[in-house]
């Protein structure tokens, strides 16, 4: 029931962020088809898209100082990817609802309170750390804008094509403050979607842990029941329990394809965003001789948020592979060897072990492997590209 509460609560936050209702029970979270909600969502995303387009035009055509030009490129790339990520999840709403239904139902009857509590604690820690990194970066951008305003320049966080750099009219100032507010609201929607993907991966990982505990408990129960005159009952109970475990394992393996179809675009684009934006941001630090402390902190927070989210995606996906690989031992040591007359039980164990030994590797688009190794490769590649550009500009 705890997993149901976690996903339902997260879907409610996504609904309040304007991305729609992703809960599989209609009308429980809210009515995302009502006229008022639809109009608010259209208005909100029209503002998001308009600001992103203005950022792209500024990055391509605007004549700006070096620091603002760098910020315009970074924001244009990052916010374009963010919008694609959000729209990709929203376009797969039906698939996501089905995924939530399956995620809640599989292994629900055998969830252990201690394991679920640990699962929930890790989710909260990851989400809170991600929120801190994102809004820490936003705060630094705001403080840098205030510092510029106090030194005789104009306040700016989001660099857009209009207002122009020389425009310090009241309308221009108000529009710059407005884009800052839009940035903060956009981050709420982005965090809700990213957290949704992150929580799904963590919950999926703990489903394998729950299944492993269930299989290990089969052996404990078998040893308790397998005494003189009760061998037949113990063997029957072991066989029934093993069949149920095999069914749960099959359903969990199928769930990986649902996760790929629902969130594959988000995870793949995060790899591109983290590596591409990080190179641009790190070069700002390396090549700017007059970078202020706050300006440096805004870049560091931004890079930290990008790589922290990428680590949450790829490392949790890698942990899924590891937890799934432990199931073969749990199946093999379930107690089948103490049932010498049950050849059908032996065949079940053989097939189940063979299935569990095939590595479950999470992928995006069925190509990009989501593993610890991929994360390390992205980090090393990002540093290599940064070092190459830095050496050429020395």
PDB file of N, CA and C in Angstrom, residues 77-157:
ATOM      1  N   UNK A  77      19.698  25.409 -25.013  1.00  0.00           N
ATOM      2  CA  UNK A  77      19.860  23.961 -25.156  1.00  0.00           C
ATOM      3  C   UNK A  77      19.134  23.224 -24.035  1.00  0.00           C
ATOM      4  N   UNK A  78      19.359  23.661 -22.789  1.00  0.00           N
ATOM      5  CA  UNK A  78      18.790  22.964 -21.631  1.00  0.00           C
ATOM      6  C   UNK A  78      17.270  23.017 -21.628  1.00  0.00           C
ATOM      7  N   UNK A  79      16.708  24.190 -21.856  1.00  0.00           N
ATOM      8  CA  UNK A  79      15.254  24.322 -21.795  1.00  0.00           C
ATOM      9  C   UNK A  79      14.558  23.653 -22.981  1.00  0.00           C
ATOM     10  N   UNK A  80      15.232  23.605 -24.138  1.00  0.00           N
ATOM     11  CA  UNK A  80      14.667  22.857 -25.263  1.00  0.00           C
ATOM     12  C   UNK A  80      14.558  21.377 -24.915  1.00  0.00           C
ATOM     13  N   UNK A  81      15.621  20.838 -24.318  1.00  0.00           N
ATOM     14  CA  UNK A  81      15.602  19.431 -23.914  1.00  0.00           C
ATOM     15  C   UNK A  81      14.570  19.198 -22.820  1.00  0.00           C
ATOM     16  N   UNK A  82      14.476  20.134 -21.875  1.00  0.00           N
ATOM     17  CA  UNK A  82      13.478  20.003 -20.797  1.00  0.00           C
ATOM     18  C   UNK A  82      12.069  19.944 -21.374  1.00  0.00           C
ATOM     19  N   UNK A  83      11.769  20.822 -22.326  1.00  0.00           N
ATOM     20  CA  UNK A  83      10.426  20.831 -22.919  1.00  0.00           C
ATOM     21  C   UNK A  83      10.140  19.532 -23.672  1.00  0.00           C
ATOM     22  N   UNK A  84      11.139  19.013 -24.388  1.00  0.00           N
ATOM     23  CA  UNK A  84      10.943  17.748 -25.103  1.00  0.00           C
ATOM     24  C   UNK A  84      10.694  16.618 -24.106  1.00  0.00           C
ATOM     25  N   UNK A  85      11.436  16.612 -22.998  1.00  0.00           N
ATOM     26  CA  UNK A  85      11.246  15.594 -21.966  1.00  0.00           C
ATOM     27  C   UNK A  85       9.823  15.644 -21.402  1.00  0.00           C
ATOM     28  N   UNK A  86       9.368  16.837 -21.080  1.00  0.00           N
ATOM     29  CA  UNK A  86       8.020  16.983 -20.511  1.00  0.00           C
ATOM     30  C   UNK A  86       6.960  16.540 -21.510  1.00  0.00           C
ATOM     31  N   UNK A  87       7.090  17.000 -22.761  1.00  0.00           N
ATOM     32  CA  UNK A  87       6.086  16.641 -23.774  1.00  0.00           C
ATOM     33  C   UNK A  87       6.117  15.148 -24.094  1.00  0.00           C
ATOM     34  N   UNK A  88       7.298  14.526 -24.016  1.00  0.00           N
ATOM     35  CA  UNK A  88       7.384  13.088 -24.301  1.00  0.00           C
ATOM     36  C   UNK A  88       6.615  12.275 -23.266  1.00  0.00           C
ATOM     37  N   UNK A  89       6.701  12.669 -22.007  1.00  0.00           N
ATOM     38  CA  UNK A  89       5.954  11.965 -20.956  1.00  0.00           C
ATOM     39  C   UNK A  89       4.466  12.239 -21.082  1.00  0.00           C
ATOM     40  N   UNK A  90       4.108  13.486 -21.358  1.00  0.00           N
ATOM     41  CA  UNK A  90       2.689  13.831 -21.499  1.00  0.00           C
ATOM     42  C   UNK A  90       2.048  13.114 -22.690  1.00  0.00           C
ATOM     43  N   UNK A  91       2.808  12.936 -23.765  1.00  0.00           N
ATOM     44  CA  UNK A  91       2.255  12.244 -24.936  1.00  0.00           C
ATOM     45  C   UNK A  91       2.069  10.753 -24.701  1.00  0.00           C
ATOM     46  N   UNK A  92       2.778  10.201 -23.700  1.00  0.00           N
ATOM     47  CA  UNK A  92       2.657   8.783 -23.352  1.00  0.00           C
ATOM     48  C   UNK A  92       1.807   8.571 -22.103  1.00  0.00           C
ATOM     49  N   UNK A  93       0.829   9.445 -21.885  1.00  0.00           N
ATOM     50  CA  UNK A  93       0.047   9.401 -20.647  1.00  0.00           C
ATOM     51  C   UNK A  93      -0.640   8.049 -20.439  1.00  0.00           C
ATOM     52  N   UNK A  94      -1.178   7.489 -21.505  1.00  0.00           N
ATOM     53  CA  UNK A  94      -1.867   6.201 -21.376  1.00  0.00           C
ATOM     54  C   UNK A  94      -0.898   5.096 -20.955  1.00  0.00           C
ATOM     55  N   UNK A  95       0.289   5.082 -21.566  1.00  0.00           N
ATOM     56  CA  UNK A  95       1.304   4.094 -21.203  1.00  0.00           C
ATOM     57  C   UNK A  95       1.756   4.259 -19.760  1.00  0.00           C
ATOM     58  N   UNK A  96       1.921   5.519 -19.328  1.00  0.00           N
ATOM     59  CA  UNK A  96       2.371   5.786 -17.967  1.00  0.00           C
ATOM     60  C   UNK A  96       1.320   5.333 -16.957  1.00  0.00           C
ATOM     61  N   UNK A  97       0.052   5.539 -17.266  1.00  0.00           N
ATOM     62  CA  UNK A  97      -1.010   5.081 -16.372  1.00  0.00           C
ATOM     63  C   UNK A  97      -0.985   3.559 -16.227  1.00  0.00           C
ATOM     64  N   UNK A  98      -0.800   2.863 -17.342  1.00  0.00           N
ATOM     65  CA  UNK A  98      -0.709   1.405 -17.291  1.00  0.00           C
ATOM     66  C   UNK A  98       0.521   0.967 -16.498  1.00  0.00           C
ATOM     67  N   UNK A  99       1.617   1.692 -16.665  1.00  0.00           N
ATOM     68  CA  UNK A  99       2.838   1.386 -15.918  1.00  0.00           C
ATOM     69  C   UNK A  99       2.607   1.550 -14.418  1.00  0.00           C
ATOM     70  N   UNK A 100       1.933   2.620 -14.017  1.00  0.00           N
ATOM     71  CA  UNK A 100       1.637   2.834 -12.601  1.00  0.00           C
ATOM     72  C   UNK A 100       0.788   1.702 -12.031  1.00  0.00           C
ATOM     73  N   UNK A 101      -0.196   1.278 -12.812  1.00  0.00           N
ATOM     74  CA  UNK A 101      -1.075   0.189 -12.364  1.00  0.00           C
ATOM     75  C   UNK A 101      -0.275  -1.103 -12.135  1.00  0.00           C
ATOM     76  N   UNK A 102       0.598  -1.420 -13.084  1.00  0.00           N
ATOM     77  CA  UNK A 102       1.402  -2.636 -12.949  1.00  0.00           C
ATOM     78  C   UNK A 102       2.431  -2.499 -11.820  1.00  0.00           C
ATOM     79  N   UNK A 103       3.039  -1.323 -11.721  1.00  0.00           N
ATOM     80  CA  UNK A 103       4.059  -1.108 -10.703  1.00  0.00           C
ATOM     81  C   UNK A 103       3.487  -1.283  -9.296  1.00  0.00           C
ATOM     82  N   UNK A 104       2.266  -0.827  -9.089  1.00  0.00           N
ATOM     83  CA  UNK A 104       1.628  -0.963  -7.783  1.00  0.00           C
ATOM     84  C   UNK A 104       1.252  -2.416  -7.509  1.00  0.00           C
ATOM     85  N   UNK A 105       0.754  -3.114  -8.525  1.00  0.00           N
ATOM     86  CA  UNK A 105       0.190  -4.445  -8.318  1.00  0.00           C
ATOM     87  C   UNK A 105       1.204  -5.557  -8.153  1.00  0.00           C
ATOM     88  N   UNK A 106       2.316  -5.511  -8.919  1.00  0.00           N
ATOM     89  CA  UNK A 106       3.281  -6.613  -8.898  1.00  0.00           C
ATOM     90  C   UNK A 106       3.981  -6.681  -7.539  1.00  0.00           C
ATOM     91  N   UNK A 107       3.988  -7.859  -6.939  1.00  0.00           N
ATOM     92  CA  UNK A 107       4.650  -8.139  -5.646  1.00  0.00           C
ATOM     93  C   UNK A 107       4.009  -7.415  -4.466  1.00  0.00           C
ATOM     94  N   UNK A 108       2.861  -6.738  -4.688  1.00  0.00           N
ATOM     95  CA  UNK A 108       2.266  -5.943  -3.608  1.00  0.00           C
ATOM     96  C   UNK A 108       1.939  -6.793  -2.392  1.00  0.00           C
ATOM     97  N   UNK A 109       1.486  -8.026  -2.601  1.00  0.00           N
ATOM     98  CA  UNK A 109       1.069  -8.877  -1.486  1.00  0.00           C
ATOM     99  C   UNK A 109       2.249  -9.332  -0.624  1.00  0.00           C
ATOM    100  N   UNK A 110       3.469  -9.206  -1.134  1.00  0.00           N
ATOM    101  CA  UNK A 110       4.629  -9.736  -0.416  1.00  0.00           C
ATOM    102  C   UNK A 110       5.622  -8.642  -0.024  1.00  0.00           C
ATOM    103  N   UNK A 111       5.202  -7.398  -0.090  1.00  0.00           N
ATOM    104  CA  UNK A 111       6.091  -6.306   0.299  1.00  0.00           C
ATOM    105  C   UNK A 111       6.313  -6.310   1.815  1.00  0.00           C
ATOM    106  N   UNK A 112       7.558  -6.148   2.187  1.00  0.00           N
ATOM    107  CA  UNK A 112       7.953  -6.138   3.599  1.00  0.00           C
ATOM    108  C   UNK A 112       8.022  -4.687   4.065  1.00  0.00           C
ATOM    109  N   UNK A 113       7.450  -4.420   5.215  1.00  0.00           N
ATOM    110  CA  UNK A 113       7.362  -3.050   5.715  1.00  0.00           C
ATOM    111  C   UNK A 113       8.738  -2.393   5.826  1.00  0.00           C
ATOM    112  N   UNK A 114       9.716  -3.138   6.303  1.00  0.00           N
ATOM    113  CA  UNK A 114      11.065  -2.591   6.473  1.00  0.00           C
ATOM    114  C   UNK A 114      11.670  -2.190   5.128  1.00  0.00           C
ATOM    115  N   UNK A 115      11.483  -3.060   4.131  1.00  0.00           N
ATOM    116  CA  UNK A 115      12.032  -2.781   2.795  1.00  0.00           C
ATOM    117  C   UNK A 115      11.347  -1.585   2.153  1.00  0.00           C
ATOM    118  N   UNK A 116      10.022  -1.515   2.298  1.00  0.00           N
ATOM    119  CA  UNK A 116       9.270  -0.400   1.721  1.00  0.00           C
ATOM    120  C   UNK A 116       9.652   0.913   2.398  1.00  0.00           C
ATOM    121  N   UNK A 117       9.856   0.879   3.713  1.00  0.00           N
ATOM    122  CA  UNK A 117      10.261   2.087   4.444  1.00  0.00           C
ATOM    123  C   UNK A 117      11.636   2.562   3.976  1.00  0.00           C
ATOM    124  N   UNK A 118      12.549   1.622   3.762  1.00  0.00           N
ATOM    125  CA  UNK A 118      13.881   1.965   3.246  1.00  0.00           C
ATOM    126  C   UNK A 118      13.777   2.548   1.837  1.00  0.00           C
ATOM    127  N   UNK A 119      12.909   1.942   1.032  1.00  0.00           N
ATOM    128  CA  UNK A 119      12.647   2.417  -0.329  1.00  0.00           C
ATOM    129  C   UNK A 119      12.169   3.868  -0.305  1.00  0.00           C
ATOM    130  N   UNK A 120      11.197   4.149   0.545  1.00  0.00           N
ATOM    131  CA  UNK A 120      10.615   5.492   0.647  1.00  0.00           C
ATOM    132  C   UNK A 120      11.657   6.506   1.130  1.00  0.00           C
ATOM    133  N   UNK A 121      12.489   6.106   2.067  1.00  0.00           N
ATOM    134  CA  UNK A 121      13.530   7.000   2.604  1.00  0.00           C
ATOM    135  C   UNK A 121      14.523   7.387   1.507  1.00  0.00           C
ATOM    136  N   UNK A 122      14.939   6.409   0.716  1.00  0.00           N
ATOM    137  CA  UNK A 122      15.893   6.684  -0.363  1.00  0.00           C
ATOM    138  C   UNK A 122      15.266   7.594  -1.419  1.00  0.00           C
ATOM    139  N   UNK A 123      13.996   7.346  -1.740  1.00  0.00           N
ATOM    140  CA  UNK A 123      13.303   8.211  -2.698  1.00  0.00           C
ATOM    141  C   UNK A 123      13.291   9.662  -2.227  1.00  0.00           C
ATOM    142  N   UNK A 124      12.914   9.869  -0.968  1.00  0.00           N
ATOM    143  CA  UNK A 124      12.840  11.233  -0.424  1.00  0.00           C
ATOM    144  C   UNK A 124      14.208  11.901  -0.441  1.00  0.00           C
ATOM    145  N   UNK A 125      15.236  11.173  -0.049  1.00  0.00           N
ATOM    146  CA  UNK A 125      16.586  11.744  -0.043  1.00  0.00           C
ATOM    147  C   UNK A 125      17.004  12.164  -1.447  1.00  0.00           C
ATOM    148  N   UNK A 126      16.749  11.318  -2.434  1.00  0.00           N
ATOM    149  CA  UNK A 126      17.135  11.632  -3.808  1.00  0.00           C
ATOM    150  C   UNK A 126      16.377  12.834  -4.354  1.00  0.00           C
ATOM    151  N   UNK A 127      15.064  12.864  -4.111  1.00  0.00           N
ATOM    152  CA  UNK A 127      14.237  13.965  -4.618  1.00  0.00           C
ATOM    153  C   UNK A 127      14.627  15.279  -3.944  1.00  0.00           C
ATOM    154  N   UNK A 128      14.787  15.260  -2.624  1.00  0.00           N
ATOM    155  CA  UNK A 128      15.156  16.496  -1.900  1.00  0.00           C
ATOM    156  C   UNK A 128      16.522  17.004  -2.342  1.00  0.00           C
ATOM    157  N   UNK A 129      17.464  16.092  -2.550  1.00  0.00           N
ATOM    158  CA  UNK A 129      18.800  16.514  -2.999  1.00  0.00           C
ATOM    159  C   UNK A 129      18.730  17.126  -4.394  1.00  0.00           C
ATOM    160  N   UNK A 130      17.915  16.547  -5.259  1.00  0.00           N
ATOM    161  CA  UNK A 130      17.764  17.072  -6.616  1.00  0.00           C
ATOM    162  C   UNK A 130      17.107  18.449  -6.600  1.00  0.00           C
ATOM    163  N   UNK A 131      16.061  18.613  -5.790  1.00  0.00           N
ATOM    164  CA  UNK A 131      15.383  19.907  -5.664  1.00  0.00           C
ATOM    165  C   UNK A 131      16.360  20.965  -5.151  1.00  0.00           C
ATOM    166  N   UNK A 132      17.189  20.591  -4.164  1.00  0.00           N
ATOM    167  CA  UNK A 132      18.181  21.526  -3.615  1.00  0.00           C
ATOM    168  C   UNK A 132      19.179  21.962  -4.685  1.00  0.00           C
ATOM    169  N   UNK A 133      19.642  21.004  -5.494  1.00  0.00           N
ATOM    170  CA  UNK A 133      20.607  21.334  -6.540  1.00  0.00           C
ATOM    171  C   UNK A 133      19.998  22.248  -7.600  1.00  0.00           C
ATOM    172  N   UNK A 134      18.745  21.961  -8.002  1.00  0.00           N
ATOM    173  CA  UNK A 134      18.091  22.762  -9.052  1.00  0.00           C
ATOM    174  C   UNK A 134      17.833  24.177  -8.564  1.00  0.00           C
ATOM    175  N   UNK A 135      17.206  24.303  -7.401  1.00  0.00           N
ATOM    176  CA  UNK A 135      16.862  25.648  -6.932  1.00  0.00           C
ATOM    177  C   UNK A 135      18.066  26.377  -6.349  1.00  0.00           C
ATOM    178  N   UNK A 136      19.101  25.646  -5.972  1.00  0.00           N
ATOM    179  CA  UNK A 136      20.359  26.305  -5.619  1.00  0.00           C
ATOM    180  C   UNK A 136      20.950  26.994  -6.831  1.00  0.00           C
ATOM    181  N   UNK A 137      20.881  26.313  -7.982  1.00  0.00           N
ATOM    182  CA  UNK A 137      21.345  26.910  -9.231  1.00  0.00           C
ATOM    183  C   UNK A 137      20.493  28.122  -9.607  1.00  0.00           C
ATOM    184  N   UNK A 138      19.158  27.980  -9.489  1.00  0.00           N
ATOM    185  CA  UNK A 138      18.261  29.106  -9.800  1.00  0.00           C
ATOM    186  C   UNK A 138      18.551  30.313  -8.911  1.00  0.00           C
ATOM    187  N   UNK A 139      18.775  30.055  -7.621  1.00  0.00           N
ATOM    188  CA  UNK A 139      19.048  31.140  -6.673  1.00  0.00           C
ATOM    189  C   UNK A 139      20.328  31.878  -7.051  1.00  0.00           C
ATOM    190  N   UNK A 140      21.337  31.132  -7.471  1.00  0.00           N
ATOM    191  CA  UNK A 140      22.591  31.768  -7.871  1.00  0.00           C
ATOM    192  C   UNK A 140      22.406  32.640  -9.120  1.00  0.00           C
ATOM    193  N   UNK A 141      21.586  32.185 -10.065  1.00  0.00           N
ATOM    194  CA  UNK A 141      21.296  33.000 -11.247  1.00  0.00           C
ATOM    195  C   UNK A 141      20.581  34.287 -10.852  1.00  0.00           C
ATOM    196  N   UNK A 142      19.652  34.186  -9.891  1.00  0.00           N
ATOM    197  CA  UNK A 142      18.926  35.371  -9.425  1.00  0.00           C
ATOM    198  C   UNK A 142      19.874  36.335  -8.716  1.00  0.00           C
ATOM    199  N   UNK A 143      20.732  35.801  -7.825  1.00  0.00           N
ATOM    200  CA  UNK A 143      21.682  36.650  -7.099  1.00  0.00           C
ATOM    201  C   UNK A 143      22.664  37.334  -8.046  1.00  0.00           C
ATOM    202  N   UNK A 144      23.081  36.612  -9.094  1.00  0.00           N
ATOM    203  CA  UNK A 144      23.984  37.213 -10.079  1.00  0.00           C
ATOM    204  C   UNK A 144      23.272  38.326 -10.829  1.00  0.00           C
ATOM    205  N   UNK A 145      21.980  38.155 -11.129  1.00  0.00           N
ATOM    206  CA  UNK A 145      21.200  39.215 -11.770  1.00  0.00           C
ATOM    207  C   UNK A 145      21.075  40.437 -10.888  1.00  0.00           C
ATOM    208  N   UNK A 146      20.855  40.227  -9.599  1.00  0.00           N
ATOM    209  CA  UNK A 146      20.769  41.347  -8.649  1.00  0.00           C
ATOM    210  C   UNK A 146      22.113  42.058  -8.552  1.00  0.00           C
ATOM    211  N   UNK A 147      23.217  41.268  -8.518  1.00  0.00           N
ATOM    212  CA  UNK A 147      24.549  41.876  -8.433  1.00  0.00           C
ATOM    213  C   UNK A 147      24.818  42.756  -9.647  1.00  0.00           C
ATOM    214  N   UNK A 148      24.426  42.291 -10.836  1.00  0.00           N
ATOM    215  CA  UNK A 148      24.626  43.083 -12.051  1.00  0.00           C
ATOM    216  C   UNK A 148      23.831  44.376 -11.989  1.00  0.00           C
ATOM    217  N   UNK A 149      22.613  44.287 -11.465  1.00  0.00           N
ATOM    218  CA  UNK A 149      21.767  45.471 -11.366  1.00  0.00           C
ATOM    219  C   UNK A 149      22.381  46.504 -10.423  1.00  0.00           C
ATOM    220  N   UNK A 150      23.013  46.019  -9.350  1.00  0.00           N
ATOM    221  CA  UNK A 150      23.622  46.933  -8.382  1.00  0.00           C
ATOM    222  C   UNK A 150      24.908  47.565  -8.894  1.00  0.00           C
ATOM    223  N   UNK A 151      25.524  46.941  -9.895  1.00  0.00           N
ATOM    224  CA  UNK A 151      26.758  47.499 -10.461  1.00  0.00           C
ATOM    225  C   UNK A 151      26.505  48.375 -11.682  1.00  0.00           C
ATOM    226  N   UNK A 152      25.223  48.718 -11.912  1.00  0.00           N
ATOM    227  CA  UNK A 152      24.888  49.633 -12.992  1.00  0.00           C
ATOM    228  C   UNK A 152      24.368  48.977 -14.244  1.00  0.00           C
ATOM    229  N   UNK A 153      24.355  47.643 -14.288  1.00  0.00           N
ATOM    230  CA  UNK A 153      23.802  46.946 -15.441  1.00  0.00           C
ATOM    231  C   UNK A 153      22.317  46.690 -15.189  1.00  0.00           C
ATOM    232  N   UNK A 154      21.714  45.747 -15.910  1.00  0.00           N
ATOM    233  CA  UNK A 154      20.305  45.439 -15.694  1.00  0.00           C
ATOM    234  C   UNK A 154      20.152  44.055 -15.084  1.00  0.00           C
ATOM    235  N   UNK A 155      19.026  43.822 -14.399  1.00  0.00           N
ATOM    236  CA  UNK A 155      18.726  42.522 -13.801  1.00  0.00           C
ATOM    237  C   UNK A 155      18.405  41.530 -14.915  1.00  0.00           C
ATOM    238  N   UNK A 156      19.041  40.363 -14.848  1.00  0.00           N
ATOM    239  CA  UNK A 156      18.749  39.337 -15.852  1.00  0.00           C
ATOM    240  C   UNK A 156      19.116  37.955 -15.315  1.00  0.00           C
ATOM    241  N   UNK A 157      18.259  37.011 -15.552  1.00  0.00           N
ATOM    242  CA  UNK A 157      18.550  35.596 -15.265  1.00  0.00           C
ATOM    243  C   UNK A 157      18.430  34.799 -16.565  1.00  0.00           C
TER     244      UNK A 157
END
